[in-house]
Amino acid sequence: MTTPRRTAWIIGGGSGIGAAAARKLAQAGWHVAISGRRREMLEAVASANPRIQPYPLDVTDTVAIQRVLRQIVLDQGAIDLFIYGAGAWSPMDIGDYEFSAFETVINTNLLGLVRVLNPLVKQMESQPAGGEIAIIASLVGYFGLPRAAAYNASKAALISLAQTMRTELAPRNIAVRVVNPGFYKSELTARNDFPMPLLLETDAAADRMLAGLFGSKRFEVAFPRRITFVMKLIRLLPYPLFFALTRLMMPKDPAQK
Ligand SMILES: NC(=O)c1ccc[n+]([C@@H]2O[C@H](COP(=O)([O-])OP(=O)(O)OC[C@H]3O[C@@H](n4cnc5c(N)ncnc54)[C@H](OP(=O)(O)O)[C@@H]3O)[C@@H](O)[C@H]2O)c1
């Protein structure tokens, strides 16, 4: 008996959790298409395993997304698993809601996914076995925190979008999952100038994501467990208590950004 060919497409596959997941899936026998803007990063990841193929794209470019999706289907035959891990983040100044900062973050984190969705759903519903869509959001998408206005808003929107898609796409044989990691080491978190509790190694984060995706059919894959528990408790707090807590995250000196 032969194992059926399985193909994953990971956007954000040139670095961080996406690259680690690509390597692990390829080792497990998957064919993996990886996308991101930096071709050299994609090629470096692909050089580790002939089952990984680079498909460079920018998620702000709708035409490029459609072209790459068609090419992947031509080359690989199907997209069984899609992981959306393109992400933009940088800490914002307190009280600064500059449009261009929001534009970059929302355009990458949220609208980049939306650009993929219609052609991807059309492709997956045409496949006899359907497909699976895993959207990497974040535990910080549970609520708004100081200095992360655009990023947290984008991740909250991703969680909400995934909830809608889960219900709407189940009858079309497409399973939608949301991945909510805590902190792990990556290019994104290397920019952080604040303490990151229970910071995971990138590889460990990819292991937990894949264990969650393959070990159950649950909607949410969240880790590490301790931070997830605390974040879920904070999410349940009445607003006066919630804001008392988030005020503690503000700088003591009002002149400080
Ligand atoms: N690290 C954490 O602690 C943490 C926690 C929770 C959630 N997350 C989320 O996990 C996901 C992966 O991030 P990471 O932490 O692993 O960091 P990362 O290595 O920086 O991954 C982000 C990826 O997004 C790609 N990307 C950014 N802008 C893009 C664009 N316009 N078009 C195509 N690709 C683009 C980047 O590739 P190019 O630059 O080559 O395009 C990169 O491969 C992100 O959604 C992030 O928000 C991370």
PDB file of C-alpha atoms and ligand atoms in Angstrom:
ATOM      1  CA  MET A   1       0.000   0.000   0.000  1.00  0.00           C
ATOM      2  CA  THR A   2       1.389   3.457  -0.853  1.00  0.00           C
ATOM      3  CA  THR A   3       0.972   6.459   1.439  1.00  0.00           C
ATOM      4  CA  PRO A   4      -1.002   9.219  -0.305  1.00  0.00           C
ATOM      5  CA  ARG A   5       1.050  12.280  -1.275  1.00  0.00           C
ATOM      6  CA  ARG A   6       0.379  15.105   1.145  1.00  0.00           C
ATOM      7  CA  THR A   7       1.283  18.726   0.465  1.00  0.00           C
ATOM      8  CA  ALA A   8       1.484  21.657   2.854  1.00  0.00           C
ATOM      9  CA  TRP A   9       1.845  25.315   1.887  1.00  0.00           C
ATOM     10  CA  ILE A  10       3.373  27.547   4.544  1.00  0.00           C
ATOM     11  CA  ILE A  11       3.428  31.314   4.116  1.00  0.00           C
ATOM     12  CA  GLY A  12       6.153  32.578   6.430  1.00  0.00           C
ATOM     13  CA  GLY A  13       8.092  29.392   5.695  1.00  0.00           C
ATOM     14  CA  GLY A  14      11.466  31.087   5.224  1.00  0.00           C
ATOM     15  CA  SER A  15      12.089  31.738   8.905  1.00  0.00           C
ATOM     16  CA  GLY A  16      10.870  31.237  12.458  1.00  0.00           C
ATOM     17  CA  ILE A  17       8.121  28.770  13.267  1.00  0.00           C
ATOM     18  CA  GLY A  18       7.175  28.414   9.590  1.00  0.00           C
ATOM     19  CA  ALA A  19      10.674  27.275   8.565  1.00  0.00           C
ATOM     20  CA  ALA A  20      10.945  24.889  11.514  1.00  0.00           C
ATOM     21  CA  ALA A  21       7.523  23.414  10.711  1.00  0.00           C
ATOM     22  CA  ALA A  22       8.484  23.029   7.031  1.00  0.00           C
ATOM     23  CA  ARG A  23      11.593  21.037   7.952  1.00  0.00           C
ATOM     24  CA  LYS A  24       9.662  18.817  10.351  1.00  0.00           C
ATOM     25  CA  LEU A  25       6.797  18.167   7.938  1.00  0.00           C
ATOM     26  CA  ALA A  26       9.242  17.295   5.140  1.00  0.00           C
ATOM     27  CA  GLN A  27      11.073  14.887   7.461  1.00  0.00           C
ATOM     28  CA  ALA A  28       7.707  13.263   8.156  1.00  0.00           C
ATOM     29  CA  GLY A  29       7.172  12.714   4.412  1.00  0.00           C
ATOM     30  CA  TRP A  30       5.120  15.772   3.467  1.00  0.00           C
ATOM     31  CA  HIS A  31       5.834  17.832   0.379  1.00  0.00           C
ATOM     32  CA  VAL A  32       6.096  21.426   1.535  1.00  0.00           C
ATOM     33  CA  ALA A  33       5.739  24.629  -0.475  1.00  0.00           C
ATOM     34  CA  ILE A  34       7.158  27.606   1.409  1.00  0.00           C
ATOM     35  CA  SER A  35       6.531  31.289   0.724  1.00  0.00           C
ATOM     36  CA  GLY A  36       7.787  34.634   1.950  1.00  0.00           C
ATOM     37  CA  ARG A  37       9.459  37.661   0.397  1.00  0.00           C
ATOM     38  CA  ARG A  38      13.137  36.750   0.850  1.00  0.00           C
ATOM     39  CA  ARG A  39      14.063  34.173  -1.769  1.00  0.00           C
ATOM     40  CA  GLU A  40      17.443  33.419  -0.163  1.00  0.00           C
ATOM     41  CA  MET A  41      15.789  32.496   3.149  1.00  0.00           C
ATOM     42  CA  LEU A  42      13.345  30.179   1.362  1.00  0.00           C
ATOM     43  CA  GLU A  43      16.157  28.561  -0.618  1.00  0.00           C
ATOM     44  CA  ALA A  44      18.208  27.985   2.530  1.00  0.00           C
ATOM     45  CA  VAL A  45      15.260  26.185   4.161  1.00  0.00           C
ATOM     46  CA  ALA A  46      14.559  24.207   0.971  1.00  0.00           C
ATOM     47  CA  SER A  47      18.199  23.105   0.726  1.00  0.00           C
ATOM     48  CA  ALA A  48      17.652  20.956   3.841  1.00  0.00           C
ATOM     49  CA  ASN A  49      15.207  18.588   2.130  1.00  0.00           C
ATOM     50  CA  PRO A  50      14.270  17.963  -1.536  1.00  0.00           C
ATOM     51  CA  ARG A  51      10.602  17.748  -0.511  1.00  0.00           C
ATOM     52  CA  ILE A  52      10.651  21.488   0.352  1.00  0.00           C
ATOM     53  CA  GLN A  53      10.129  23.888  -2.578  1.00  0.00           C
ATOM     54  CA  PRO A  54      10.418  27.689  -2.422  1.00  0.00           C
ATOM     55  CA  TYR A  55       7.636  29.876  -3.896  1.00  0.00           C
ATOM     56  CA  PRO A  56       8.556  33.505  -3.136  1.00  0.00           C
ATOM     57  CA  LEU A  57       5.737  36.019  -2.793  1.00  0.00           C
ATOM     58  CA  ASP A  58       4.687  39.136  -0.953  1.00  0.00           C
ATOM     59  CA  VAL A  59       1.317  38.752   0.784  1.00  0.00           C
ATOM     60  CA  THR A  60       0.452  42.351  -0.063  1.00  0.00           C
ATOM     61  CA  ASP A  61       0.458  41.392  -3.770  1.00  0.00           C
ATOM     62  CA  THR A  62      -2.879  39.780  -4.734  1.00  0.00           C
ATOM     63  CA  VAL A  63      -1.768  38.853  -8.252  1.00  0.00           C
ATOM     64  CA  ALA A  64       1.403  37.154  -6.982  1.00  0.00           C
ATOM     65  CA  ILE A  65      -0.629  35.134  -4.464  1.00  0.00           C
ATOM     66  CA  GLN A  66      -2.986  33.845  -7.167  1.00  0.00           C
ATOM     67  CA  ARG A  67      -0.049  33.019  -9.467  1.00  0.00           C
ATOM     68  CA  VAL A  68       1.845  31.150  -6.746  1.00  0.00           C
ATOM     69  CA  LEU A  69      -1.239  29.213  -5.642  1.00  0.00           C
ATOM     70  CA  ARG A  70      -1.849  28.067  -9.240  1.00  0.00           C
ATOM     71  CA  GLN A  71       1.817  27.098  -9.581  1.00  0.00           C
ATOM     72  CA  ILE A  72       1.807  25.076  -6.358  1.00  0.00           C
ATOM     73  CA  VAL A  73      -1.292  23.157  -7.485  1.00  0.00           C
ATOM     74  CA  LEU A  74       0.324  22.529 -10.896  1.00  0.00           C
ATOM     75  CA  ASP A  75       3.562  21.304  -9.301  1.00  0.00           C
ATOM     76  CA  GLN A  76       2.206  19.470  -6.264  1.00  0.00           C
ATOM     77  CA  GLY A  77      -1.304  18.423  -7.310  1.00  0.00           C
ATOM     78  CA  ALA A  78      -3.122  19.681  -4.197  1.00  0.00           C
ATOM     79  CA  ILE A  79      -2.841  21.767  -1.033  1.00  0.00           C
ATOM     80  CA  ASP A  80      -3.872  19.533   1.862  1.00  0.00           C
ATOM     81  CA  LEU A  81      -2.656  21.808   4.649  1.00  0.00           C
ATOM     82  CA  PHE A  82      -2.204  25.570   4.531  1.00  0.00           C
ATOM     83  CA  ILE A  83      -0.407  27.374   7.360  1.00  0.00           C
ATOM     84  CA  TYR A  84      -0.564  31.176   7.430  1.00  0.00           C
ATOM     85  CA  GLY A  85       2.389  32.514   9.402  1.00  0.00           C
ATOM     86  CA  ALA A  86       3.298  35.777   7.692  1.00  0.00           C
ATOM     87  CA  GLY A  87       3.673  38.328  10.434  1.00  0.00           C
ATOM     88  CA  ALA A  88       4.728  41.934  10.959  1.00  0.00           C
ATOM     89  CA  TRP A  89       5.315  43.369  14.406  1.00  0.00           C
ATOM     90  CA  SER A  90       7.125  46.238  16.033  1.00  0.00           C
ATOM     91  CA  PRO A  91       6.475  47.829  19.430  1.00  0.00           C
ATOM     92  CA  MET A  92       4.508  51.097  19.164  1.00  0.00           C
ATOM     93  CA  ASP A  93       4.872  54.253  21.217  1.00  0.00           C
ATOM     94  CA  ILE A  94       2.264  54.776  23.935  1.00  0.00           C
ATOM     95  CA  GLY A  95      -0.684  56.765  22.585  1.00  0.00           C
ATOM     96  CA  ASP A  96       0.622  56.799  19.005  1.00  0.00           C
ATOM     97  CA  TYR A  97      -1.793  55.346  16.436  1.00  0.00           C
ATOM     98  CA  GLU A  98       0.090  56.326  13.320  1.00  0.00           C
ATOM     99  CA  PHE A  99      -1.702  55.079  10.200  1.00  0.00           C
ATOM    100  CA  SER A 100       1.347  53.700   8.403  1.00  0.00           C
ATOM    101  CA  ALA A 101       2.240  51.418  11.330  1.00  0.00           C
ATOM    102  CA  PHE A 102      -1.289  49.974  11.299  1.00  0.00           C
ATOM    103  CA  GLU A 103      -1.250  49.739   7.519  1.00  0.00           C
ATOM    104  CA  THR A 104       1.850  47.516   7.435  1.00  0.00           C
ATOM    105  CA  VAL A 105       0.711  45.257  10.252  1.00  0.00           C
ATOM    106  CA  ILE A 106      -2.924  44.822   9.160  1.00  0.00           C
ATOM    107  CA  ASN A 107      -1.944  44.475   5.519  1.00  0.00           C
ATOM    108  CA  THR A 108       0.473  41.644   6.345  1.00  0.00           C
ATOM    109  CA  ASN A 109      -1.105  39.846   9.283  1.00  0.00           C
ATOM    110  CA  LEU A 110      -4.786  40.056   8.339  1.00  0.00           C
ATOM    111  CA  LEU A 111      -5.292  41.170   4.737  1.00  0.00           C
ATOM    112  CA  GLY A 112      -2.428  38.961   3.524  1.00  0.00           C
ATOM    113  CA  LEU A 113      -4.476  35.972   4.656  1.00  0.00           C
ATOM    114  CA  VAL A 114      -7.694  37.359   3.217  1.00  0.00           C
ATOM    115  CA  ARG A 115      -5.997  37.685  -0.199  1.00  0.00           C
ATOM    116  CA  VAL A 116      -5.323  33.929  -0.164  1.00  0.00           C
ATOM    117  CA  LEU A 117      -8.711  32.772   1.055  1.00  0.00           C
ATOM    118  CA  ASN A 118     -11.101  32.693  -1.913  1.00  0.00           C
ATOM    119  CA  PRO A 119      -8.718  30.945  -4.335  1.00  0.00           C
ATOM    120  CA  LEU A 120      -7.528  28.609  -1.566  1.00  0.00           C
ATOM    121  CA  VAL A 121     -11.058  27.643  -0.493  1.00  0.00           C
ATOM    122  CA  LYS A 122     -12.002  27.056  -4.141  1.00  0.00           C
ATOM    123  CA  GLN A 123      -8.980  24.796  -4.545  1.00  0.00           C
ATOM    124  CA  MET A 124      -9.550  22.860  -1.308  1.00  0.00           C
ATOM    125  CA  GLU A 125     -13.244  22.256  -1.935  1.00  0.00           C
ATOM    126  CA  SER A 126     -12.345  20.777  -5.337  1.00  0.00           C
ATOM    127  CA  GLN A 127     -10.081  18.204  -3.641  1.00  0.00           C
ATOM    128  CA  PRO A 128     -11.675  14.840  -2.763  1.00  0.00           C
ATOM    129  CA  ALA A 129     -10.124  14.930   0.720  1.00  0.00           C
ATOM    130  CA  GLY A 130     -10.868  18.645   1.307  1.00  0.00           C
ATOM    131  CA  GLY A 131      -8.196  20.500   3.240  1.00  0.00           C
ATOM    132  CA  GLU A 132      -7.068  22.118   6.444  1.00  0.00           C
ATOM    133  CA  ILE A 133      -6.272  25.788   7.116  1.00  0.00           C
ATOM    134  CA  ALA A 134      -4.174  26.713  10.169  1.00  0.00           C
ATOM    135  CA  ILE A 135      -3.947  30.404  10.955  1.00  0.00           C
ATOM    136  CA  ILE A 136      -1.153  31.553  13.270  1.00  0.00           C
ATOM    137  CA  ALA A 137      -2.614  34.319  15.440  1.00  0.00           C
ATOM    138  CA  SER A 138      -1.297  34.808  19.006  1.00  0.00           C
ATOM    139  CA  LEU A 139      -2.352  34.639  22.649  1.00  0.00           C
ATOM    140  CA  VAL A 140      -2.140  38.458  22.635  1.00  0.00           C
ATOM    141  CA  GLY A 141      -5.107  38.413  20.266  1.00  0.00           C
ATOM    142  CA  TYR A 142      -7.288  37.705  23.320  1.00  0.00           C
ATOM    143  CA  PHE A 143      -7.210  41.393  24.337  1.00  0.00           C
ATOM    144  CA  GLY A 144      -5.582  44.790  23.736  1.00  0.00           C
ATOM    145  CA  LEU A 145      -2.332  45.630  25.521  1.00  0.00           C
ATOM    146  CA  PRO A 146      -0.243  48.838  25.663  1.00  0.00           C
ATOM    147  CA  ARG A 147       2.419  49.295  22.926  1.00  0.00           C
ATOM    148  CA  ALA A 148       0.863  46.639  20.696  1.00  0.00           C
ATOM    149  CA  ALA A 149      -2.206  48.422  19.299  1.00  0.00           C
ATOM    150  CA  ALA A 150      -1.839  47.355  15.665  1.00  0.00           C
ATOM    151  CA  TYR A 151      -0.413  43.882  16.263  1.00  0.00           C
ATOM    152  CA  ASN A 152      -2.968  42.893  18.915  1.00  0.00           C
ATOM    153  CA  ALA A 153      -5.829  44.233  16.795  1.00  0.00           C
ATOM    154  CA  SER A 154      -4.586  42.189  13.811  1.00  0.00           C
ATOM    155  CA  LYS A 155      -4.341  39.014  15.908  1.00  0.00           C
ATOM    156  CA  ALA A 156      -7.788  39.556  17.481  1.00  0.00           C
ATOM    157  CA  ALA A 157      -9.170  39.928  13.963  1.00  0.00           C
ATOM    158  CA  LEU A 158      -7.456  36.703  12.862  1.00  0.00           C
ATOM    159  CA  ILE A 159      -9.000  34.758  15.758  1.00  0.00           C
ATOM    160  CA  SER A 160     -12.433  36.149  14.931  1.00  0.00           C
ATOM    161  CA  LEU A 161     -12.004  35.404  11.221  1.00  0.00           C
ATOM    162  CA  ALA A 162     -10.903  31.840  11.996  1.00  0.00           C
ATOM    163  CA  GLN A 163     -14.012  31.341  14.169  1.00  0.00           C
ATOM    164  CA  THR A 164     -16.263  32.446  11.311  1.00  0.00           C
ATOM    165  CA  MET A 165     -14.410  30.289   8.799  1.00  0.00           C
ATOM    166  CA  ARG A 166     -14.501  27.219  11.070  1.00  0.00           C
ATOM    167  CA  THR A 167     -18.311  27.198  11.018  1.00  0.00           C
ATOM    168  CA  GLU A 168     -18.741  28.271   7.417  1.00  0.00           C
ATOM    169  CA  LEU A 169     -16.207  25.940   5.807  1.00  0.00           C
ATOM    170  CA  ALA A 170     -16.868  22.722   7.758  1.00  0.00           C
ATOM    171  CA  PRO A 171     -19.675  21.695   5.365  1.00  0.00           C
ATOM    172  CA  ARG A 172     -17.182  22.076   2.488  1.00  0.00           C
ATOM    173  CA  ASN A 173     -14.791  19.600   4.109  1.00  0.00           C
ATOM    174  CA  ILE A 174     -12.291  22.313   5.085  1.00  0.00           C
ATOM    175  CA  ALA A 175     -11.158  22.279   8.711  1.00  0.00           C
ATOM    176  CA  VAL A 176     -10.063  25.659  10.065  1.00  0.00           C
ATOM    177  CA  ARG A 177      -7.770  25.886  13.096  1.00  0.00           C
ATOM    178  CA  VAL A 178      -6.214  28.788  14.956  1.00  0.00           C
ATOM    179  CA  VAL A 179      -2.708  28.583  16.428  1.00  0.00           C
ATOM    180  CA  ASN A 180      -2.131  30.897  19.400  1.00  0.00           C
ATOM    181  CA  PRO A 181       1.490  30.743  20.561  1.00  0.00           C
ATOM    182  CA  GLY A 182       2.985  32.518  23.550  1.00  0.00           C
ATOM    183  CA  PHE A 183       6.544  33.818  23.173  1.00  0.00           C
ATOM    184  CA  TYR A 184       9.205  31.904  21.234  1.00  0.00           C
ATOM    185  CA  LYS A 185      12.543  32.970  19.721  1.00  0.00           C
ATOM    186  CA  SER A 186      12.332  34.438  16.202  1.00  0.00           C
ATOM    187  CA  GLU A 187      13.223  37.514  14.171  1.00  0.00           C
ATOM    188  CA  LEU A 188       9.999  39.097  15.414  1.00  0.00           C
ATOM    189  CA  THR A 189      10.681  38.630  19.132  1.00  0.00           C
ATOM    190  CA  ALA A 190      14.361  39.609  18.716  1.00  0.00           C
ATOM    191  CA  ARG A 191      13.004  43.199  18.486  1.00  0.00           C
ATOM    192  CA  ASN A 192      11.339  43.060  21.903  1.00  0.00           C
ATOM    193  CA  ASP A 193      12.777  45.183  24.695  1.00  0.00           C
ATOM    194  CA  PHE A 194      10.558  43.728  27.442  1.00  0.00           C
ATOM    195  CA  PRO A 195      10.630  40.460  29.426  1.00  0.00           C
ATOM    196  CA  MET A 196       9.101  37.491  27.586  1.00  0.00           C
ATOM    197  CA  PRO A 197       7.972  34.879  30.126  1.00  0.00           C
ATOM    198  CA  LEU A 198       8.463  31.186  29.244  1.00  0.00           C
ATOM    199  CA  LEU A 199      10.197  32.068  25.960  1.00  0.00           C
ATOM    200  CA  LEU A 200      10.399  28.869  23.873  1.00  0.00           C
ATOM    201  CA  GLU A 201      13.043  27.853  21.349  1.00  0.00           C
ATOM    202  CA  THR A 202      11.720  28.132  17.779  1.00  0.00           C
ATOM    203  CA  ASP A 203      11.936  24.390  17.240  1.00  0.00           C
ATOM    204  CA  ALA A 204       9.993  23.669  20.420  1.00  0.00           C
ATOM    205  CA  ALA A 205       7.279  26.081  19.300  1.00  0.00           C
ATOM    206  CA  ALA A 206       7.022  24.307  15.922  1.00  0.00           C
ATOM    207  CA  ASP A 207       6.837  20.928  17.699  1.00  0.00           C
ATOM    208  CA  ARG A 208       3.977  22.168  19.859  1.00  0.00           C
ATOM    209  CA  MET A 209       2.132  23.637  16.899  1.00  0.00           C
ATOM    210  CA  LEU A 210       2.415  20.412  14.873  1.00  0.00           C
ATOM    211  CA  ALA A 211       1.562  18.227  17.885  1.00  0.00           C
ATOM    212  CA  GLY A 212      -1.581  20.311  18.370  1.00  0.00           C
ATOM    213  CA  LEU A 213      -2.533  20.230  14.694  1.00  0.00           C
ATOM    214  CA  PHE A 214      -1.979  16.488  14.263  1.00  0.00           C
ATOM    215  CA  GLY A 215      -2.746  15.247  17.787  1.00  0.00           C
ATOM    216  CA  SER A 216      -6.314  16.528  17.910  1.00  0.00           C
ATOM    217  CA  LYS A 217      -9.017  18.142  15.824  1.00  0.00           C
ATOM    218  CA  ARG A 218      -9.530  20.995  18.293  1.00  0.00           C
ATOM    219  CA  PHE A 219     -10.115  24.491  16.906  1.00  0.00           C
ATOM    220  CA  GLU A 220      -7.426  26.187  18.991  1.00  0.00           C
ATOM    221  CA  VAL A 221      -3.813  25.103  19.367  1.00  0.00           C
ATOM    222  CA  ALA A 222      -2.377  27.279  22.154  1.00  0.00           C
ATOM    223  CA  PHE A 223       0.927  27.006  24.020  1.00  0.00           C
ATOM    224  CA  PRO A 224       2.750  27.049  26.388  1.00  0.00           C
ATOM    225  CA  ARG A 225       0.003  25.735  28.653  1.00  0.00           C
ATOM    226  CA  ARG A 226       0.836  27.923  31.701  1.00  0.00           C
ATOM    227  CA  ILE A 227       0.720  31.221  29.793  1.00  0.00           C
ATOM    228  CA  THR A 228      -2.384  30.113  27.915  1.00  0.00           C
ATOM    229  CA  PHE A 229      -4.107  29.436  31.249  1.00  0.00           C
ATOM    230  CA  VAL A 230      -3.164  32.883  32.619  1.00  0.00           C
ATOM    231  CA  MET A 231      -4.221  34.644  29.408  1.00  0.00           C
ATOM    232  CA  LYS A 232      -7.575  32.844  29.416  1.00  0.00           C
ATOM    233  CA  LEU A 233      -8.119  33.909  33.043  1.00  0.00           C
ATOM    234  CA  ILE A 234      -7.274  37.541  32.208  1.00  0.00           C
ATOM    235  CA  ARG A 235      -9.732  37.350  29.306  1.00  0.00           C
ATOM    236  CA  LEU A 236     -12.484  36.463  31.802  1.00  0.00           C
ATOM    237  CA  LEU A 237     -11.768  39.379  34.170  1.00  0.00           C
ATOM    238  CA  PRO A 238     -14.424  42.093  34.532  1.00  0.00           C
ATOM    239  CA  TYR A 239     -13.220  45.296  32.809  1.00  0.00           C
ATOM    240  CA  PRO A 240     -12.382  47.287  36.006  1.00  0.00           C
ATOM    241  CA  LEU A 241      -9.991  44.499  37.058  1.00  0.00           C
ATOM    242  CA  PHE A 242      -8.669  44.005  33.534  1.00  0.00           C
ATOM    243  CA  PHE A 243      -7.792  47.709  33.176  1.00  0.00           C
ATOM    244  CA  ALA A 244      -6.278  47.819  36.675  1.00  0.00           C
ATOM    245  CA  LEU A 245      -3.944  45.078  35.446  1.00  0.00           C
ATOM    246  CA  THR A 246      -3.082  46.586  32.060  1.00  0.00           C
ATOM    247  CA  ARG A 247      -2.405  49.984  33.682  1.00  0.00           C
ATOM    248  CA  LEU A 248       0.509  48.263  35.437  1.00  0.00           C
ATOM    249  CA  MET A 249       2.057  47.755  32.011  1.00  0.00           C
ATOM    250  CA  MET A 250       2.224  51.516  31.386  1.00  0.00           C
ATOM    251  CA  PRO A 251       5.551  53.342  31.916  1.00  0.00           C
ATOM    252  CA  LYS A 252       5.878  54.941  35.379  1.00  0.00           C
ATOM    253  CA  ASP A 253       7.254  58.175  33.871  1.00  0.00           C
ATOM    254  CA  PRO A 254       4.519  59.709  31.628  1.00  0.00           C
ATOM    255  CA  ALA A 255       7.216  61.300  29.407  1.00  0.00           C
ATOM    256  CA  GLN A 256       8.628  57.865  28.686  1.00  0.00           C
ATOM    257  CA  LYS A 257       7.530  56.154  25.489  1.00  0.00           C
TER     258      LYS A 257
HETATM  259  N1  LIG B   1       7.609  34.699  17.977  1.00  0.00           N
HETATM  260  C1  LIG B   1       6.592  34.730  18.809  1.00  0.00           C
HETATM  261  O1  LIG B   1       6.766  34.779  20.036  1.00  0.00           O
HETATM  262  C2  LIG B   1       5.178  34.695  18.269  1.00  0.00           C
HETATM  263  C3  LIG B   1       4.132  34.577  19.187  1.00  0.00           C
HETATM  264  C4  LIG B   1       2.833  34.523  18.720  1.00  0.00           C
HETATM  265  C5  LIG B   1       2.583  34.570  17.363  1.00  0.00           C
HETATM  266  N2  LIG B   1       3.617  34.690  16.471  1.00  0.00           N
HETATM  267  C6  LIG B   1       3.310  34.739  15.045  1.00  0.00           C
HETATM  268  O2  LIG B   1       3.938  33.669  14.389  1.00  0.00           O
HETATM  269  C7  LIG B   1       4.057  33.994  13.000  1.00  0.00           C
HETATM  270  C8  LIG B   1       5.477  33.675  12.536  1.00  0.00           C
HETATM  271  O3  LIG B   1       6.363  34.594  13.153  1.00  0.00           O
HETATM  272  P1  LIG B   1       7.776  34.202  13.798  1.00  0.00           P
HETATM  273  O4  LIG B   1       7.733  34.673  15.201  1.00  0.00           O
HETATM  274  O5  LIG B   1       8.098  32.805  13.526  1.00  0.00           O
HETATM  275  O6  LIG B   1       8.778  35.235  13.105  1.00  0.00           O
HETATM  276  P2  LIG B   1       9.436  35.376  11.677  1.00  0.00           P
HETATM  277  O7  LIG B   1      10.501  34.389  11.515  1.00  0.00           O
HETATM  278  O8  LIG B   1       9.781  36.808  11.535  1.00  0.00           O
HETATM  279  O9  LIG B   1       8.250  34.990  10.674  1.00  0.00           O
HETATM  280  C9  LIG B   1       7.441  35.921  10.001  1.00  0.00           C
HETATM  281  C10 LIG B   1       7.411  35.506   8.559  1.00  0.00           C
HETATM  282  O10 LIG B   1       6.518  36.342   7.841  1.00  0.00           O
HETATM  283  C11 LIG B   1       7.066  36.571   6.572  1.00  0.00           C
HETATM  284  N3  LIG B   1       6.512  37.805   6.041  1.00  0.00           N
HETATM  285  C12 LIG B   1       6.491  39.034   6.649  1.00  0.00           C
HETATM  286  N4  LIG B   1       5.942  39.929   5.820  1.00  0.00           N
HETATM  287  C13 LIG B   1       5.603  39.261   4.682  1.00  0.00           C
HETATM  288  C14 LIG B   1       5.023  39.658   3.448  1.00  0.00           C
HETATM  289  N5  LIG B   1       4.659  40.937   3.215  1.00  0.00           N
HETATM  290  N6  LIG B   1       4.840  38.716   2.496  1.00  0.00           N
HETATM  291  C15 LIG B   1       5.208  37.428   2.713  1.00  0.00           C
HETATM  292  N7  LIG B   1       5.762  36.994   3.856  1.00  0.00           N
HETATM  293  C16 LIG B   1       5.963  37.906   4.823  1.00  0.00           C
HETATM  294  C17 LIG B   1       8.569  36.690   6.815  1.00  0.00           C
HETATM  295  O11 LIG B   1       9.332  36.382   5.643  1.00  0.00           O
HETATM  296  P3  LIG B   1       9.946  37.551   4.695  1.00  0.00           P
HETATM  297  O12 LIG B   1      10.423  38.638   5.609  1.00  0.00           O
HETATM  298  O13 LIG B   1      11.025  36.859   3.940  1.00  0.00           O
HETATM  299  O14 LIG B   1       8.799  37.978   3.832  1.00  0.00           O
HETATM  300  C18 LIG B   1       8.793  35.628   7.882  1.00  0.00           C
HETATM  301  O15 LIG B   1       9.144  34.386   7.304  1.00  0.00           O
HETATM  302  C19 LIG B   1       3.684  35.463  12.876  1.00  0.00           C
HETATM  303  O16 LIG B   1       2.342  35.569  12.448  1.00  0.00           O
HETATM  304  C20 LIG B   1       3.781  35.970  14.310  1.00  0.00           C
HETATM  305  O17 LIG B   1       2.951  37.078  14.532  1.00  0.00           O
HETATM  306  C21 LIG B   1       4.909  34.754  16.896  1.00  0.00           C
END
